[in-house]
Coordinates of N, CA, C and O in Angstrom, one line a residue:
M1 N -45.2 78.3 187.8 CA -44.7 79.5 187.2 C -44.8 81.0 186.9 O -46.7 80.8 186.6
T2 N -43.9 81.5 186.7 CA -44.3 83.3 186.5 C -44.8 83.6 185.2 O -44.2 83.1 183.9
S3 N -46.0 84.0 184.9 CA -46.4 84.8 183.8 C -45.4 85.2 183.1 O -44.6 86.4 184.1
S4 N -45.4 85.2 182.1 CA -44.0 86.0 181.5 C -44.5 87.8 181.3 O -43.3 88.2 181.6
S5 N -45.6 88.3 181.4 CA -45.7 89.6 182.1 C -44.9 89.9 183.1 O -45.0 91.3 183.4
S6 N -45.1 89.2 184.3 CA -44.1 89.7 185.3 C -42.6 89.2 185.5 O -42.1 90.0 186.4
L7 N -42.5 88.9 184.3 CA -40.7 88.6 184.3 C -39.9 89.8 183.8 O -40.7 91.1 183.0
T8 N -39.1 90.1 184.8 CA -38.3 91.6 184.0 C -36.9 91.3 182.8 O -37.1 90.4 182.3
A9 N -37.4 91.8 182.0 CA -36.3 92.0 180.6 C -35.4 90.7 181.1 O -35.1 90.4 180.3
L10 N -34.5 90.6 181.8 CA -33.2 90.3 182.1 C -33.9 88.4 182.3 O -33.6 87.9 181.5
Q11 N -34.7 88.4 183.0 CA -35.4 87.6 183.2 C -35.7 86.9 182.0 O -35.1 85.5 181.8
L12 N -36.8 87.2 181.3 CA -37.2 87.2 180.3 C -35.4 86.3 179.1 O -35.7 85.7 178.2
W13 N -34.6 87.8 179.3 CA -33.8 87.4 177.7 C -32.9 86.3 179.0 O -32.2 85.3 177.7
L14 N -32.7 86.0 180.1 CA -32.2 85.0 180.7 C -32.2 83.2 180.3 O -32.3 82.4 179.7
L15 N -34.1 83.7 179.9 CA -35.2 82.2 179.5 C -34.6 82.6 178.1 O -34.5 81.2 178.1
D16 N -34.9 82.9 177.2 CA -34.5 82.8 176.2 C -33.1 82.4 175.7 O -33.0 81.6 174.6
A17 N -31.4 83.1 176.8 CA -30.2 82.6 176.1 C -30.4 80.7 177.2 O -30.0 79.5 175.7
A18 N -31.2 80.3 177.8 CA -31.3 79.0 178.9 C -31.8 78.1 176.9 O -31.5 77.1 177.0
T19 N -33.0 78.8 176.3 CA -33.9 77.9 175.2 C -32.2 77.9 174.5 O -32.6 76.6 174.1
R20 N -31.9 78.8 173.6 CA -31.1 78.4 172.4 C -30.3 77.9 172.9 O -29.6 77.0 172.0
A21 N -29.7 78.1 174.1 CA -28.1 77.1 174.0 C -29.0 75.1 175.1 O -28.1 74.5 174.9
G22 N -30.2 75.2 174.8 CA -30.7 73.7 175.1 C -30.8 73.3 176.6 O -30.3 72.0 176.7
V23 N -30.6 74.2 177.8 CA -30.8 73.8 178.9 C -31.7 73.4 179.4 O -32.9 75.1 179.2
E24 N -31.8 73.6 180.8 CA -33.5 73.6 181.6 C -34.3 74.6 181.6 O -32.8 75.1 182.7
R25 N -35.1 74.8 181.4 CA -35.2 76.4 181.8 C -36.1 76.9 183.5 O -36.5 75.8 183.5
P26 N -35.8 77.3 184.3 CA -35.7 77.1 185.6 C -37.5 77.5 185.6 O -37.7 78.2 184.9
A27 N -38.6 77.0 186.6 CA -40.0 77.7 186.3 C -39.7 79.0 187.4 O -41.5 79.8 186.5
E28 N -38.7 79.2 187.7 CA -38.9 80.9 188.0 C -37.6 81.5 188.2 O -37.0 80.9 189.2
P29 N -37.1 82.2 187.4 CA -36.4 82.7 186.9 C -35.6 83.1 188.0 O -36.5 84.6 188.8
D30 N -34.4 83.8 188.8 CA -34.1 84.8 189.8 C -34.8 85.9 189.3 O -33.5 86.0 188.4
P31 N -34.9 86.9 189.7 CA -35.1 88.6 189.5 C -33.5 89.0 189.3 O -33.2 90.4 189.0
L32 N -33.2 88.3 190.0 CA -31.3 88.5 190.5 C -30.4 88.3 189.7 O -29.1 88.6 189.6
G33 N -30.6 87.3 188.5 CA -29.8 87.2 187.7 C -29.4 85.4 187.6 O -30.1 84.8 187.9
L34 N -28.5 85.4 187.2 CA -28.0 84.1 187.0 C -26.6 83.9 187.7 O -25.6 85.2 187.3
E35 N -26.1 82.9 188.3 CA -24.3 82.1 188.9 C -24.1 81.4 188.4 O -25.0 80.2 188.7
I36 N -22.9 81.2 187.5 CA -22.7 79.9 187.3 C -21.2 79.9 187.7 O -20.0 80.8 187.8
E37 N -20.9 78.5 188.1 CA -19.1 78.6 187.9 C -18.3 77.5 187.0 O -19.1 76.3 186.8
F38 N -17.9 78.5 186.3 CA -16.8 77.7 185.4 C -15.4 77.6 186.0 O -14.6 78.4 186.0
D39 N -14.9 76.0 185.7 CA -13.8 76.0 186.3 C -13.2 76.6 187.3 O -12.0 76.9 187.5
G40 N -13.6 76.3 188.6 CA -13.5 77.2 189.9 C -13.9 78.4 190.2 O -13.2 79.9 190.8
Q41 N -14.5 79.2 188.9 CA -14.8 80.8 189.0 C -16.3 80.9 188.9 O -16.3 80.4 187.9
L42 N -16.6 81.8 189.1 CA -17.7 81.9 189.5 C -18.0 83.6 188.9 O -17.6 85.1 188.9
A43 N -19.5 83.4 187.7 CA -19.4 84.3 186.6 C -20.9 84.6 187.2 O -21.7 83.5 187.6
R44 N -21.3 85.5 186.9 CA -23.0 86.4 187.2 C -23.6 87.0 185.5 O -22.8 87.8 185.3
V45 N -24.6 86.9 185.7 CA -25.5 88.1 185.2 C -26.4 88.5 186.3 O -27.6 88.1 186.5
L46 N -26.0 90.1 186.3 CA -26.9 91.0 187.0 C -28.0 91.5 186.7 O -27.5 92.0 185.7
P47 N -29.3 92.2 186.9 CA -29.6 93.0 186.7 C -29.0 94.4 186.6 O -28.4 95.2 187.9
H48 N -29.5 95.6 186.0 CA -28.5 96.9 185.9 C -29.9 97.4 186.4 O -30.8 97.3 186.7
S49 N -29.4 99.2 187.0 CA -30.6 100.0 187.6 C -31.0 100.3 186.3 O -32.2 100.7 186.5
D50 N -31.0 100.0 185.1 CA -31.5 100.2 183.8 C -31.9 99.3 183.4 O -31.1 98.2 182.8
E51 N -33.6 98.6 183.4 CA -33.3 97.3 183.4 C -33.6 96.5 181.3 O -33.4 95.7 181.0
R52 N -33.3 97.9 180.9 CA -32.5 97.3 179.1 C -30.9 96.9 179.1 O -30.2 96.8 178.4
R53 N -31.0 97.0 180.2 CA -29.1 96.6 180.9 C -29.1 95.5 181.9 O -29.8 95.0 182.5
A54 N -27.7 94.8 181.5 CA -27.2 93.5 182.6 C -25.7 93.9 182.7 O -25.6 94.7 182.0
V55 N -25.7 93.4 183.9 CA -24.1 93.3 184.7 C -23.7 91.9 183.9 O -24.1 91.1 184.6
L56 N -22.4 91.8 183.5 CA -21.4 90.7 183.3 C -20.7 90.5 184.4 O -19.6 91.9 184.1
E57 N -20.1 89.7 185.3 CA -19.4 89.3 185.9 C -18.6 88.6 186.5 O -19.1 87.3 186.9
I58 N -17.3 88.0 186.5 CA -16.5 87.3 186.8 C -15.3 87.7 188.3 O -14.7 88.6 187.7
E59 N -15.9 86.1 189.1 CA -14.6 86.2 189.9 C -13.2 86.3 189.8 O -13.2 85.4 189.1
V60 N -12.2 86.7 190.1 CA -11.1 86.7 189.7 C -10.3 86.1 191.4 O -9.7 84.7 191.6
R61 N -10.3 86.6 192.3 CA -9.9 86.4 193.6 C -9.8 87.5 194.7 O -10.4 88.7 194.6
S62 N -10.2 86.6 195.6 CA -10.3 87.7 197.2 C -8.8 87.9 196.8 O -8.0 87.5 197.4
L63 N -8.9 89.7 197.7 CA -8.4 90.4 198.1 C -8.1 90.9 199.4 O -7.3 91.7 200.2
A64 N -9.4 90.3 200.1 CA -9.6 90.3 201.8 C -8.4 90.1 202.1 O -8.3 91.0 203.7
S65 N -7.1 89.7 202.2 CA -6.2 89.6 203.2 C -4.7 90.5 202.7 O -4.4 90.3 203.7
M66 N -5.1 90.5 202.1 CA -4.2 91.8 201.4 C -4.0 93.5 202.6 O -5.6 93.5 203.3
S67 N -3.5 93.8 202.7 CA -3.1 94.9 204.1 C -3.4 96.5 203.1 O -4.0 96.1 202.2
E68 N -4.3 97.4 204.3 CA -5.2 98.2 203.3 C -4.1 99.2 202.2 O -4.2 99.5 201.2
S69 N -2.2 99.0 202.5 CA -1.6 99.8 202.2 C -1.6 99.0 200.8 O -1.5 99.4 199.6
G70 N -0.9 97.9 200.7 CA -1.2 97.0 199.6 C -2.3 96.9 198.7 O -2.6 97.3 197.2
L71 N -3.6 96.5 198.6 CA -4.5 96.9 198.9 C -5.0 98.5 197.5 O -5.0 98.0 196.6
A72 N -4.5 99.6 198.4 CA -4.1 100.5 197.7 C -3.2 100.5 196.7 O -3.7 101.4 194.9
R73 N -2.3 99.9 196.9 CA -0.9 100.0 195.9 C -1.4 99.2 194.8 O -1.5 99.8 193.1
L74 N -2.5 98.2 194.4 CA -2.8 97.3 193.5 C -3.9 98.0 192.9 O -3.9 98.0 191.6
A75 N -5.0 98.6 193.8 CA -6.0 99.3 193.0 C -5.5 100.5 192.1 O -5.8 100.6 191.1
L76 N -4.5 101.3 192.8 CA -3.6 101.9 191.6 C -3.4 101.0 190.2 O -3.9 101.5 189.0
Q77 N -3.1 100.1 190.8 CA -2.5 99.3 189.0 C -3.7 99.4 188.2 O -3.5 99.2 186.8
M78 N -5.0 98.9 188.9 CA -5.8 97.9 188.4 C -6.4 99.2 187.6 O -7.2 99.0 186.8
L79 N -6.6 100.7 188.0 CA -7.0 102.3 187.7 C -6.5 102.3 186.2 O -6.8 102.0 185.0
R80 N -4.5 102.0 186.5 CA -4.1 102.1 185.0 C -4.4 101.3 184.6 O -4.2 101.0 183.3
L81 N -4.7 99.6 184.8 CA -4.7 98.4 183.9 C -6.5 98.9 182.7 O -6.3 99.2 181.7
N82 N -7.3 99.3 183.4 CA -8.5 99.8 183.0 C -8.1 101.0 182.3 O -8.9 101.5 180.8
H83 N -7.5 102.1 182.3 CA -7.2 102.9 181.6 C -6.7 102.9 180.1 O -6.8 102.7 179.4
D84 N -6.0 101.7 180.0 CA -4.9 101.4 179.0 C -6.3 100.5 178.5 O -5.9 100.8 176.6
A85 N -6.7 99.6 179.1 CA -7.6 98.5 177.9 C -8.7 99.6 177.7 O -9.3 98.5 177.0
R86 N -9.3 100.3 177.6 CA -10.6 101.1 177.7 C -11.0 101.4 176.0 O -12.2 101.5 175.7
F87 N -9.2 101.2 175.3 CA -10.2 101.2 173.8 C -9.9 99.9 172.9 O -10.1 100.6 172.0
E88 N -9.7 98.9 174.2 CA -9.3 97.7 173.2 C -10.5 96.5 173.1 O -11.1 95.5 172.6
H89 N -11.4 97.2 174.6 CA -12.3 96.0 174.9 C -13.6 96.7 176.0 O -13.2 97.5 176.8
D90 N -14.6 96.0 176.0 CA -15.2 96.7 177.6 C -15.3 96.3 178.4 O -16.5 96.4 179.4
W91 N -14.1 95.7 178.8 CA -14.7 94.6 180.3 C -13.7 96.0 181.3 O -13.2 96.0 180.6
I92 N -13.8 95.8 182.4 CA -12.9 96.8 183.9 C -13.1 95.7 184.6 O -13.5 95.3 184.5
V93 N -11.5 95.7 185.5 CA -11.4 95.5 186.8 C -12.0 96.2 187.9 O -12.3 97.6 187.9
I94 N -12.8 95.8 188.6 CA -13.5 96.0 190.0 C -12.8 95.2 191.0 O -12.2 94.8 191.2
L95 N -13.3 96.4 191.7 CA -13.3 96.2 193.5 C -14.3 95.5 194.2 O -14.3 97.0 194.6
D96 N -15.0 94.4 194.4 CA -16.1 94.8 194.8 C -16.4 95.0 196.5 O -15.2 95.4 197.0
D97 N -17.8 94.9 196.8 CA -17.8 95.7 198.4 C -16.9 95.2 199.4 O -16.9 94.7 200.6
E98 N -17.2 93.4 199.1 CA -16.5 92.2 199.8 C -14.8 92.2 199.9 O -13.6 90.8 200.0
D99 N -13.8 93.4 198.9 CA -12.8 92.9 198.6 C -12.2 91.8 197.6 O -11.1 91.1 197.9
M100 N -13.4 91.4 196.8 CA -13.6 90.5 196.3 C -12.7 91.7 194.3 O -12.9 92.5 193.5
L101 N -11.7 90.9 193.7 CA -11.4 91.2 192.3 C -12.4 90.5 191.2 O -12.3 89.3 191.0
C102 N -12.5 91.4 190.6 CA -13.5 90.8 189.6 C -13.5 91.7 188.0 O -12.8 92.8 188.2
V103 N -13.7 90.9 187.2 CA -13.4 91.3 185.6 C -15.3 91.7 185.4 O -16.1 90.8 185.8
S104 N -15.8 93.0 185.3 CA -16.8 93.6 184.5 C -17.0 93.9 183.7 O -16.4 95.0 182.6
T105 N -18.5 94.0 182.2 CA -18.9 94.7 181.5 C -20.3 94.4 181.5 O -21.3 93.7 182.3
T106 N -20.6 95.3 180.6 CA -22.0 96.1 180.4 C -22.7 95.4 179.1 O -22.2 95.9 178.5
I107 N -24.0 94.9 179.2 CA -24.2 94.5 177.6 C -25.4 95.1 177.9 O -26.8 95.6 178.3
E108 N -26.7 95.4 176.7 CA -27.6 96.1 176.2 C -28.4 95.0 175.6 O -27.6 94.2 174.7
L109 N -29.3 94.1 176.6 CA -30.3 93.4 176.2 C -31.0 93.1 174.9 O -31.0 92.1 174.1
G110 N -31.4 94.3 174.4 CA -31.6 94.1 173.2 C -31.2 94.2 171.8 O -31.6 93.9 171.1
L111 N -29.5 94.3 171.9 CA -28.3 94.8 171.5 C -27.4 93.1 171.4 O -26.8 93.4 170.2
T112 N -27.8 92.6 172.1 CA -26.9 91.8 172.5 C -27.9 90.2 172.4 O -28.9 89.8 173.1
P113 N -27.7 89.0 171.4 CA -28.6 88.3 171.2 C -27.5 87.0 172.2 O -26.8 86.7 173.0
P114 N -29.5 86.4 172.6 CA -29.7 85.6 173.6 C -27.8 84.4 173.5 O -27.6 84.3 175.2
E115 N -28.1 84.1 172.4 CA -27.2 82.8 172.4 C -25.6 83.6 172.2 O -24.6 82.9 171.9
S116 N -25.8 84.6 172.3 CA -23.9 85.2 172.2 C -24.1 84.8 174.0 O -22.5 85.1 174.3
L117 N -24.7 84.8 175.1 CA -24.2 84.7 176.3 C -23.0 83.0 176.8 O -21.8 84.2 177.6
S118 N -23.3 82.6 176.3 CA -21.6 82.1 176.0 C -20.9 82.3 175.8 O -19.4 82.2 176.5
D119 N -20.5 82.5 174.9 CA -19.2 83.2 174.0 C -18.7 84.5 174.9 O -17.6 85.0 174.8
R120 N -19.4 85.4 175.2 CA -19.6 86.7 176.5 C -18.6 86.3 177.0 O -18.0 86.7 178.6
L121 N -19.4 85.7 178.3 CA -19.0 84.8 179.3 C -17.5 84.1 179.3 O -16.7 84.3 179.9
S122 N -17.2 83.8 178.3 CA -16.5 82.8 178.3 C -15.3 83.7 177.9 O -13.6 83.9 178.5
D123 N -15.6 84.9 176.9 CA -14.3 86.3 176.8 C -14.2 87.0 178.3 O -12.6 86.8 178.6
G124 N -15.0 86.6 178.8 CA -14.7 87.1 179.9 C -13.8 86.5 181.9 O -13.4 87.1 181.9
L125 N -14.1 84.9 181.0 CA -13.2 84.1 182.3 C -12.0 84.2 181.4 O -11.6 83.7 182.3
A126 N -11.8 84.1 179.6 CA -10.3 84.7 179.8 C -9.7 85.9 180.4 O -8.5 85.3 180.6
R127 N -10.5 86.6 180.6 CA -9.8 88.0 180.9 C -9.5 87.7 182.3 O -8.6 88.5 183.1
A128 N -10.4 87.4 182.8 CA -10.8 86.9 184.6 C -9.3 86.1 185.0 O -8.3 86.4 185.9
R129 N -8.5 84.8 183.9 CA -7.5 84.4 184.1 C -6.3 85.1 183.9 O -5.2 85.0 184.8
I130 N -6.7 86.3 183.0 CA -5.3 86.7 182.0 C -5.2 87.9 183.6 O -4.3 87.9 184.2
L131 N -6.2 88.1 184.4 CA -6.3 89.1 185.4 C -5.9 88.4 187.1 O -4.7 89.3 187.3
A132 N -5.9 87.3 186.7 CA -5.3 86.5 188.0 C -3.3 86.4 187.9 O -3.5 86.3 189.2
T133 N -3.3 86.0 186.6 CA -2.2 86.3 186.4 C -1.1 87.1 186.7 O -0.4 87.0 187.6
L134 N -1.4 87.9 186.2 CA -0.8 90.0 186.6 C -0.9 90.1 187.7 O -0.4 90.9 188.5
S135 N -2.5 89.5 188.2 CA -2.4 90.0 189.7 C -1.3 89.3 190.4 O -1.2 90.4 191.7
D136 N -1.3 88.0 190.4 CA -0.5 87.7 191.1 C 1.2 88.5 191.0 O 1.4 88.7 192.4
E137 N 1.3 89.4 190.5 CA 2.8 89.3 189.8 C 2.6 90.9 190.6 O 3.4 91.6 191.5
L138 N 1.1 91.6 190.6 CA 1.2 93.1 191.0 C 0.8 93.0 192.7 O 1.7 93.8 193.1
M139 N 0.2 92.2 193.2 CA 0.4 91.6 194.3 C 1.2 91.7 195.0 O 1.7 92.2 196.2
G140 N 2.5 91.0 194.9 CA 4.1 91.2 194.9 C 4.1 92.4 195.4 O 5.0 92.7 196.0
F141 N 4.3 93.0 194.2 CA 4.9 94.4 193.9 C 3.6 95.2 195.4 O 4.9 96.2 196.1
A142 N 3.0 95.4 195.1 CA 1.7 95.8 196.1 C 2.0 95.7 197.1 O 2.3 96.9 198.4
E143 N 3.0 94.5 197.4 CA 3.2 94.6 199.2 C 4.3 94.4 199.6 O 5.2 93.9 200.8
G144 N 5.2 94.9 198.3 CA 6.5 95.5 199.0 C 7.8 93.9 198.5 O 9.0 93.6 198.8
T145 N 6.8 93.1 197.7 CA 7.7 91.6 197.9 C 7.7 91.5 196.5 O 6.8 91.0 195.8
P146 N 8.9 91.3 195.7 CA 8.9 90.5 194.2 C 8.5 89.4 194.1 O 8.3 88.6 194.5
S147 N 7.4 89.0 193.0 CA 6.8 87.9 192.7 C 7.7 87.0 192.1 O 8.0 87.9 190.8
S148 N 7.2 85.8 192.0 CA 8.4 85.0 190.4 C 6.9 85.0 189.8 O 8.0 83.9 188.3
A149 N 5.6 85.2 189.7 CA 4.9 85.0 189.0 C 5.0 85.4 187.5 O 4.9 86.1 187.1
P150 N 4.9 84.4 186.8 CA 5.0 85.1 185.2 C 4.0 86.2 185.3 O 3.0 85.8 185.5
G151 N 4.1 86.8 184.5 CA 2.3 87.7 183.3 C 2.7 88.7 182.6 O 4.0 89.0 182.7
A152 N 1.5 89.4 182.2 CA 1.1 90.4 181.5 C 2.0 92.0 182.3 O 2.0 91.6 183.6
S153 N 3.1 92.4 181.6 CA 3.5 93.8 182.0 C 2.7 95.2 182.1 O 2.6 95.2 180.6
L154 N 2.4 95.9 182.8 CA 2.1 96.9 182.2 C 2.2 97.9 181.1 O 3.1 98.8 181.0

């Protein structure tokens, strides 16, 4: 077992979250964070460049099969969505290096109680599901074909 003095702030925070949730603590906490699958969606708790923070990220869907022009049109709509939602909540829409559409937020470890991790991830998962429905609709428009998927409009 690793001594607590050699663990990062994120590792200590995740160990505390596991203890409070009654989950078995890992012997060697991963310095790259935590990855959990919920109902087919992947959620991650990742280290931030500022050790006092962490990044929560939930995958929505891969966009790797979209054309470059369709991806660009969809990205424009996602930027508008981020703009519209910036005062409502702290989650943002991102497109990662592998063309995975995700929702993401940054938390302050010292200000975020470890026992709130489950609630924060549940909130992100709910937002990811809404974005999945919305992106179905927007992907049809981005590729030039109307979509019949129901969803929110911008």
